[in-house]
Amino acid sequence: MKNQVVVLFWLLSLSIPLALAQTRGGQPPPRRYHRLPLGPNAVGPESVAFDCQGRGPYVGVSDGRILRWENPQVGWTEFAVTSPYSFSYNQAELMGGRFIFRTGRCHGLNNSPMEQYCGRPLGLKFNSTTCELYIADSSFGLLRVGRHGGVAVPLANSAEGVPFRFLNALDLDIEGGAVYFTDTSSYFNRWNFQRAMSTGDRSGRLMRYDLVTGTITVLLRGLSFANGVALSKNKDFVLVAETMTSQVTRLWLTGPRAGVSEVFLHLYGHPDNINRNADGDFWIAQNPYPPIKVDEYGRVLEALSGDEIVDSSDVIEIRNTLWIGSVVQNYLVFTT
Ligand SMILES: *[C@@H]1O[C@H](CO)[C@@H](O)[C@H](O)[C@H]1NC(C)=O
């Protein structure tokens, strides 16, 4: 198995120049890369978000906390948690007047089965009107927390009677009042992700949660390690990353092909999160290669520097600044 993987990566590495050669149009702007460390005991900022006032970045880390960057003087503060247990355990600290987790059993946890208890917030998106934060948590399902943070409130933890096992990513249709989200597997928990990969599990689902009715519709099932989700700018289709088949799948939502799904893009790497920018293009994080930006036709517009980005799970673009998360590092990368 190990040798096969090595050969696979070697074959894939031959194809990198092809990916770069596909880059279309004029020269992308030169980017400079910087690191923003998360500070002690915080790792794995899988996804990145900014709130309705442009504050942030916010990141979910591997011990279940959602942190917010304030400024260079204050650094990171603890904004929210997804686990009610993490909260009650830390009430003593709360009564002391500060919302801290330093002595909690969850604090500093990384990649441990204990995350079933402590939470692992993977997907983060704000409703830019209300400033409420939606969270896809691999342990606690779909949740929401208000603008002041605290303990997130669960919205759903199963669909069609099948419990969520490994919620991973989400995108919002803010005006339409809907959340599109993925469950990577119906069998394997996140901390057991290597089993989900090595067994060829195909129990991933793409779903839509309707805010008004509170109902969940399963849009696609049988996905291979369902991961990132992104709605198109016009909301006529939704993309979903299938990590283990190195594929991004498109599901049409409106128009003559509504309900039809098709291959949107084959990648050389394994895709992770997908985010749309203001132009309607998509940033796709992939491993072991650097992220790429593609347009609505899947044409590659830009590839980031592989020298500067060693592992990436998420790329968001805010006024031409990129913020890049990683499920294993203890820093964010940002560009100027
Ligand atoms: C966002 O907030 C607006 C205003 O309250 C609401 O109409 C809309 O349904 C919300 N959408 C989501 C996805 O929360």
Short mmCIF file of C-alpha atoms and ligand atoms in Angstrom, two decimals:
data_model
loop_
_atom_site.label_atom_id
_atom_site.label_comp_id
_atom_site.label_asym_id
_atom_site.label_seq_id
_atom_site.Cartn_x
_atom_site.Cartn_y
_atom_site.Cartn_z
CA MET A 1 0.00 0.00 0.00
CA LYS A 2 2.75 2.44 1.01
CA ASN A 3 4.69 1.80 -2.21
CA GLN A 4 1.57 2.25 -4.27
CA VAL A 5 1.01 5.60 -2.64
CA VAL A 6 4.59 6.67 -3.36
CA VAL A 7 4.29 5.63 -7.01
CA LEU A 8 0.96 7.43 -7.23
CA PHE A 9 2.45 10.65 -5.91
CA TRP A 10 5.42 10.29 -8.23
CA LEU A 11 3.08 9.91 -11.21
CA LEU A 12 1.02 12.85 -10.04
CA SER A 13 4.11 15.01 -9.62
CA LEU A 14 4.86 14.58 -13.33
CA SER A 15 1.54 16.23 -14.07
CA ILE A 16 2.12 19.46 -12.11
CA PRO A 17 3.59 21.33 -15.10
CA LEU A 18 0.42 20.48 -17.01
CA ALA A 19 -1.72 22.08 -14.31
CA LEU A 20 0.38 25.23 -14.44
CA ALA A 21 0.35 25.27 -18.24
CA GLN A 22 -3.46 25.38 -18.11
CA THR A 23 -3.35 28.73 -16.34
CA ARG A 24 -5.29 31.11 -18.51
CA GLY A 25 -5.24 34.84 -19.09
CA GLY A 26 -2.82 37.49 -17.87
CA GLN A 27 -0.24 37.20 -15.13
CA PRO A 28 -1.78 36.69 -11.68
CA PRO A 29 -0.64 39.34 -9.20
CA PRO A 30 2.61 38.41 -7.44
CA ARG A 31 1.73 37.30 -3.92
CA ARG A 32 3.81 37.51 -0.79
CA TYR A 33 3.17 34.88 1.88
CA HIS A 34 3.14 35.37 5.66
CA ARG A 35 2.32 33.22 8.66
CA LEU A 36 -0.03 34.13 11.49
CA PRO A 37 0.73 31.73 14.40
CA LEU A 38 -2.22 30.45 16.44
CA GLY A 39 -0.36 30.65 19.73
CA PRO A 40 0.12 27.93 22.37
CA ASN A 41 -2.04 24.77 22.31
CA ALA A 42 -3.98 25.58 19.16
CA VAL A 43 -3.54 23.58 15.97
CA GLY A 44 -5.41 22.65 12.84
CA PRO A 45 -7.25 25.79 11.63
CA GLU A 46 -9.19 23.76 9.04
CA SER A 47 -11.33 26.66 7.87
CA VAL A 48 -11.28 30.43 8.04
CA ALA A 49 -14.13 32.99 8.20
CA PHE A 50 -14.73 36.72 8.67
CA ASP A 51 -17.88 38.09 10.30
CA CYS A 52 -20.46 40.62 9.10
CA GLN A 53 -18.30 43.53 10.29
CA GLY A 54 -15.16 42.17 8.65
CA ARG A 55 -13.67 41.08 11.98
CA GLY A 56 -11.49 38.01 12.02
CA PRO A 57 -10.11 35.73 10.90
CA TYR A 58 -12.08 33.17 12.89
CA VAL A 59 -10.76 29.60 12.90
CA GLY A 60 -11.96 26.28 14.33
CA VAL A 61 -9.12 24.37 16.00
CA SER A 62 -8.59 20.75 16.92
CA ASP A 63 -9.60 20.96 20.60
CA GLY A 64 -13.09 22.19 19.70
CA ARG A 65 -12.66 25.94 20.13
CA ILE A 66 -13.44 28.65 17.61
CA LEU A 67 -10.88 31.43 17.93
CA ARG A 68 -11.00 35.01 16.70
CA TRP A 69 -8.00 37.14 15.81
CA GLU A 70 -8.37 40.56 17.45
CA ASN A 71 -5.18 42.50 16.71
CA PRO A 72 -1.43 42.11 17.24
CA GLN A 73 -1.66 43.40 20.86
CA VAL A 74 -4.49 41.11 22.02
CA GLY A 75 -3.86 38.20 19.64
CA TRP A 76 -6.46 35.40 19.54
CA THR A 77 -9.49 35.21 21.82
CA GLU A 78 -11.86 32.29 22.40
CA PHE A 79 -15.13 33.03 20.63
CA ALA A 80 -17.19 29.84 20.82
CA VAL A 81 -17.25 26.11 21.43
CA THR A 82 -19.42 23.40 19.86
CA SER A 83 -19.33 20.97 22.77
CA PRO A 84 -21.66 21.54 25.73
CA TYR A 85 -19.32 19.38 27.83
CA SER A 86 -16.32 21.49 27.09
CA PHE A 87 -18.35 24.44 28.38
CA SER A 88 -19.63 22.92 31.62
CA TYR A 89 -16.19 21.62 32.42
CA ASN A 90 -14.90 25.15 32.22
CA GLN A 91 -17.55 26.87 34.29
CA ALA A 92 -15.09 27.43 37.10
CA GLU A 93 -13.00 29.57 34.82
CA LEU A 94 -16.09 31.35 33.59
CA MET A 95 -17.09 32.21 37.14
CA GLY A 96 -13.65 33.60 37.61
CA GLY A 97 -14.69 36.18 35.06
CA ARG A 98 -12.88 34.88 32.02
CA PHE A 99 -14.00 32.57 29.27
CA ILE A 100 -10.95 30.35 29.14
CA PHE A 101 -10.30 26.65 28.64
CA ARG A 102 -6.70 26.34 29.65
CA THR A 103 -7.12 23.69 32.28
CA GLY A 104 -10.06 21.95 30.61
CA ARG A 105 -9.58 18.37 29.51
CA CYS A 106 -10.24 19.46 25.93
CA HIS A 107 -7.68 22.21 25.78
CA GLY A 108 -4.77 21.46 23.48
CA LEU A 109 -6.29 18.21 22.22
CA ASN A 110 -5.17 17.20 18.73
CA ASN A 111 -6.45 14.41 16.52
CA SER A 112 -7.73 12.29 19.39
CA PRO A 113 -10.89 10.17 19.78
CA MET A 114 -11.66 12.56 22.65
CA GLU A 115 -12.81 15.01 20.01
CA GLN A 116 -16.13 13.13 19.99
CA TYR A 117 -16.62 14.79 23.35
CA CYS A 118 -14.79 18.06 22.83
CA GLY A 119 -15.98 18.87 19.30
CA ARG A 120 -14.11 19.62 16.11
CA PRO A 121 -15.48 22.63 14.20
CA LEU A 122 -14.46 22.15 10.57
CA GLY A 123 -16.74 24.32 8.41
CA LEU A 124 -17.45 27.98 9.33
CA LYS A 125 -19.64 30.54 7.52
CA PHE A 126 -21.33 33.72 8.77
CA ASN A 127 -24.75 34.99 7.79
CA SER A 128 -23.51 38.43 6.77
CA THR A 129 -26.88 39.99 7.68
CA THR A 130 -27.33 38.64 11.20
CA CYS A 131 -23.69 37.86 12.00
CA GLU A 132 -24.72 34.38 13.15
CA LEU A 133 -22.04 31.76 12.60
CA TYR A 134 -22.94 28.36 11.10
CA ILE A 135 -20.65 25.51 12.02
CA ALA A 136 -20.18 22.04 10.52
CA ASP A 137 -18.70 20.10 13.42
CA SER A 138 -17.49 16.56 12.80
CA SER A 139 -18.60 15.48 16.28
CA PHE A 140 -21.70 17.59 17.01
CA GLY A 141 -23.28 18.08 13.58
CA LEU A 142 -24.72 21.29 12.21
CA LEU A 143 -24.77 24.15 14.73
CA ARG A 144 -25.20 27.91 14.95
CA VAL A 145 -23.93 30.51 17.37
CA GLY A 146 -24.92 34.18 17.72
CA ARG A 147 -22.70 37.19 17.23
CA HIS A 148 -21.47 37.10 20.83
CA GLY A 149 -20.29 33.49 20.63
CA GLY A 150 -20.45 31.07 23.57
CA VAL A 151 -21.82 27.56 23.25
CA ALA A 152 -23.21 26.81 19.78
CA VAL A 153 -26.79 25.53 19.44
CA PRO A 154 -27.36 22.27 17.49
CA LEU A 155 -29.61 22.50 14.41
CA ALA A 156 -29.40 18.92 13.13
CA ASN A 157 -27.48 15.71 13.71
CA SER A 158 -29.04 13.22 11.28
CA ALA A 159 -30.80 12.98 7.93
CA GLU A 160 -33.19 10.27 6.73
CA GLY A 161 -32.58 8.52 10.04
CA VAL A 162 -28.84 8.18 9.38
CA PRO A 163 -26.77 10.03 12.01
CA PHE A 164 -24.10 12.43 10.84
CA ARG A 165 -20.73 10.86 11.50
CA PHE A 166 -18.27 13.37 10.12
CA LEU A 167 -19.70 16.74 9.09
CA ASN A 168 -17.02 18.56 7.20
CA ALA A 169 -17.93 21.70 5.25
CA LEU A 170 -20.79 24.08 4.52
CA ASP A 171 -21.88 26.99 2.40
CA LEU A 172 -24.84 29.34 2.89
CA ASP A 173 -27.57 30.57 0.61
CA ILE A 174 -28.04 33.60 2.83
CA GLU A 175 -31.10 35.15 1.15
CA GLY A 176 -32.62 31.75 0.39
CA GLY A 177 -32.29 30.67 4.04
CA ALA A 178 -30.50 27.40 3.32
CA VAL A 179 -27.31 25.65 4.39
CA TYR A 180 -25.54 23.24 2.01
CA PHE A 181 -23.25 20.86 3.88
CA THR A 182 -21.39 17.57 3.66
CA ASP A 183 -21.10 14.48 5.82
CA THR A 184 -17.83 12.86 4.79
CA SER A 185 -18.83 9.37 5.88
CA SER A 186 -21.76 7.62 7.53
CA TYR A 187 -19.38 5.07 9.11
CA PHE A 188 -16.10 6.69 10.12
CA ASN A 189 -15.47 9.49 12.60
CA ARG A 190 -13.07 12.26 11.72
CA TRP A 191 -10.29 11.08 14.01
CA ASN A 192 -10.54 7.78 12.12
CA PHE A 193 -10.29 9.46 8.69
CA GLN A 194 -7.47 7.22 7.52
CA ARG A 195 -9.80 4.23 7.70
CA ALA A 196 -12.38 6.10 5.66
CA MET A 197 -9.67 6.71 3.07
CA SER A 198 -8.10 3.28 3.00
CA THR A 199 -11.37 1.32 2.86
CA GLY A 200 -12.66 3.21 -0.18
CA ASP A 201 -15.71 4.29 1.82
CA ARG A 202 -18.42 5.84 -0.38
CA SER A 203 -21.02 6.85 2.16
CA GLY A 204 -20.54 10.62 1.91
CA ARG A 205 -23.59 12.87 1.50
CA LEU A 206 -24.33 16.38 0.27
CA MET A 207 -27.36 17.89 2.04
CA ARG A 208 -29.41 21.04 2.28
CA TYR A 209 -30.90 22.34 5.52
CA ASP A 210 -33.91 24.62 5.09
CA LEU A 211 -34.02 27.25 7.79
CA VAL A 212 -37.73 27.96 7.63
CA THR A 213 -38.99 24.37 7.76
CA GLY A 214 -36.01 22.88 9.61
CA THR A 215 -36.00 19.99 7.13
CA ILE A 216 -32.97 18.36 5.55
CA THR A 217 -32.86 17.13 1.96
CA VAL A 218 -30.17 14.67 0.87
CA LEU A 219 -29.04 16.00 -2.52
CA LEU A 220 -26.27 13.50 -3.34
CA ARG A 221 -25.27 10.25 -1.67
CA GLY A 222 -22.55 7.66 -2.27
CA LEU A 223 -19.83 10.32 -2.38
CA SER A 224 -16.19 9.40 -1.95
CA PHE A 225 -15.00 11.29 1.16
CA ALA A 226 -17.38 14.24 0.66
CA ASN A 227 -15.54 17.39 1.61
CA GLY A 228 -15.71 21.09 0.53
CA VAL A 229 -18.96 22.71 -0.63
CA ALA A 230 -19.50 25.93 -2.59
CA LEU A 231 -22.57 27.47 -4.18
CA SER A 232 -22.16 29.30 -7.48
CA LYS A 233 -22.59 33.06 -7.54
CA ASN A 234 -26.04 32.77 -9.18
CA LYS A 235 -26.93 29.77 -7.00
CA ASP A 236 -27.60 27.73 -10.13
CA PHE A 237 -25.22 24.96 -9.05
CA VAL A 238 -23.31 23.68 -6.05
CA LEU A 239 -19.84 22.11 -6.08
CA VAL A 240 -18.78 19.30 -3.77
CA ALA A 241 -15.24 17.94 -3.38
CA GLU A 242 -14.79 14.17 -3.41
CA THR A 243 -11.38 13.88 -1.83
CA MET A 244 -10.56 10.25 -2.52
CA THR A 245 -11.46 10.29 -6.21
CA SER A 246 -9.59 13.61 -6.73
CA GLN A 247 -12.73 15.03 -8.20
CA VAL A 248 -15.03 18.01 -7.82
CA THR A 249 -18.64 17.18 -8.61
CA ARG A 250 -21.23 19.72 -9.76
CA LEU A 251 -24.93 19.43 -8.96
CA TRP A 252 -27.25 21.69 -10.95
CA LEU A 253 -29.89 23.30 -8.74
CA THR A 254 -31.91 25.33 -11.24
CA GLY A 255 -32.47 25.45 -14.99
CA PRO A 256 -33.09 22.63 -17.46
CA ARG A 257 -30.46 20.40 -15.83
CA ALA A 258 -31.68 20.87 -12.24
CA GLY A 259 -31.00 17.69 -10.28
CA VAL A 260 -28.28 16.46 -12.66
CA SER A 261 -24.78 15.90 -11.26
CA GLU A 262 -21.58 15.69 -13.33
CA VAL A 263 -17.82 15.85 -13.01
CA PHE A 264 -16.81 19.52 -12.74
CA LEU A 265 -13.05 19.00 -12.46
CA HIS A 266 -10.43 16.30 -12.06
CA LEU A 267 -7.51 17.36 -9.90
CA TYR A 268 -3.98 16.08 -9.51
CA GLY A 269 -4.32 16.30 -5.75
CA HIS A 270 -7.03 15.43 -3.23
CA PRO A 271 -9.46 18.35 -2.96
CA ASP A 272 -10.45 19.75 0.42
CA ASN A 273 -12.48 22.95 0.97
CA ILE A 274 -13.87 25.07 -1.87
CA ASN A 275 -14.74 28.75 -1.52
CA ARG A 276 -16.23 31.17 -4.00
CA ASN A 277 -14.73 34.67 -4.24
CA ALA A 278 -16.60 37.89 -5.05
CA ASP A 279 -16.06 37.35 -8.80
CA GLY A 280 -17.72 33.94 -8.68
CA ASP A 281 -14.46 32.00 -9.13
CA PHE A 282 -13.56 29.14 -6.80
CA TRP A 283 -10.51 28.52 -4.64
CA ILE A 284 -9.91 24.80 -4.24
CA ALA A 285 -7.48 23.58 -1.58
CA GLN A 286 -5.87 20.25 -2.44
CA ASN A 287 -3.13 18.04 -1.12
CA PRO A 288 -0.27 17.42 -1.55
CA TYR A 289 -0.34 20.29 -4.03
CA PRO A 290 -0.93 24.00 -3.53
CA PRO A 291 -4.42 25.48 -3.96
CA ILE A 292 -5.78 26.55 -7.33
CA LYS A 293 -8.37 29.07 -8.46
CA VAL A 294 -10.77 28.05 -11.22
CA ASP A 295 -13.64 29.79 -12.97
CA GLU A 296 -17.21 28.50 -13.37
CA TYR A 297 -16.04 26.41 -16.34
CA GLY A 298 -13.31 24.72 -14.32
CA ARG A 299 -10.52 26.60 -16.11
CA VAL A 300 -7.47 27.14 -13.90
CA LEU A 301 -6.85 30.86 -13.31
CA GLU A 302 -4.08 30.69 -10.73
CA ALA A 303 -2.01 28.20 -8.73
CA LEU A 304 -0.42 29.27 -5.44
CA SER A 305 3.20 28.72 -4.50
CA GLY A 306 4.04 25.19 -3.41
CA ASP A 307 7.21 26.50 -1.74
CA GLU A 308 5.20 28.68 0.62
CA ILE A 309 2.23 26.41 1.31
CA VAL A 310 3.09 22.98 2.63
CA ASP A 311 -0.41 21.92 3.63
CA SER A 312 -3.72 23.64 2.95
CA SER A 313 -7.33 22.85 3.66
CA ASP A 314 -9.08 26.15 2.94
CA VAL A 315 -8.53 29.35 0.97
CA ILE A 316 -10.72 32.39 1.30
CA GLU A 317 -10.27 35.60 -0.63
CA ILE A 318 -11.13 38.97 0.91
CA ARG A 319 -10.34 41.95 -1.31
CA ASN A 320 -7.44 40.12 -2.98
CA THR A 321 -5.93 38.96 0.33
CA LEU A 322 -5.91 35.19 0.67
CA TRP A 323 -6.30 33.44 4.03
CA ILE A 324 -5.19 29.83 3.99
CA GLY A 325 -6.07 27.27 6.66
CA SER A 326 -4.56 23.88 7.37
CA VAL A 327 -5.92 20.94 9.31
CA VAL A 328 -2.47 20.11 10.71
CA GLN A 329 -0.43 23.32 11.08
CA ASN A 330 -0.38 25.74 14.02
CA TYR A 331 -0.62 28.87 11.87
CA LEU A 332 -2.60 30.48 9.07
CA VAL A 333 -0.95 31.66 5.90
CA PHE A 334 -2.04 34.98 4.45
CA THR A 335 -0.89 36.91 1.43
CA THR A 336 -0.25 40.55 0.68
C1 LIG B 1 -29.64 35.31 7.20
O1 LIG B 1 -30.32 36.32 7.88
C2 LIG B 1 -31.44 36.85 7.20
C3 LIG B 1 -31.98 38.02 8.03
O2 LIG B 1 -32.48 37.59 9.26
C4 LIG B 1 -32.48 35.78 6.98
O3 LIG B 1 -33.56 36.28 6.24
C5 LIG B 1 -31.82 34.61 6.21
O4 LIG B 1 -32.73 33.54 6.10
C6 LIG B 1 -30.59 34.15 6.96
N1 LIG B 1 -29.95 33.08 6.18
C7 LIG B 1 -29.27 32.12 6.76
C8 LIG B 1 -28.68 31.06 5.88
O5 LIG B 1 -29.12 32.08 7.97
#
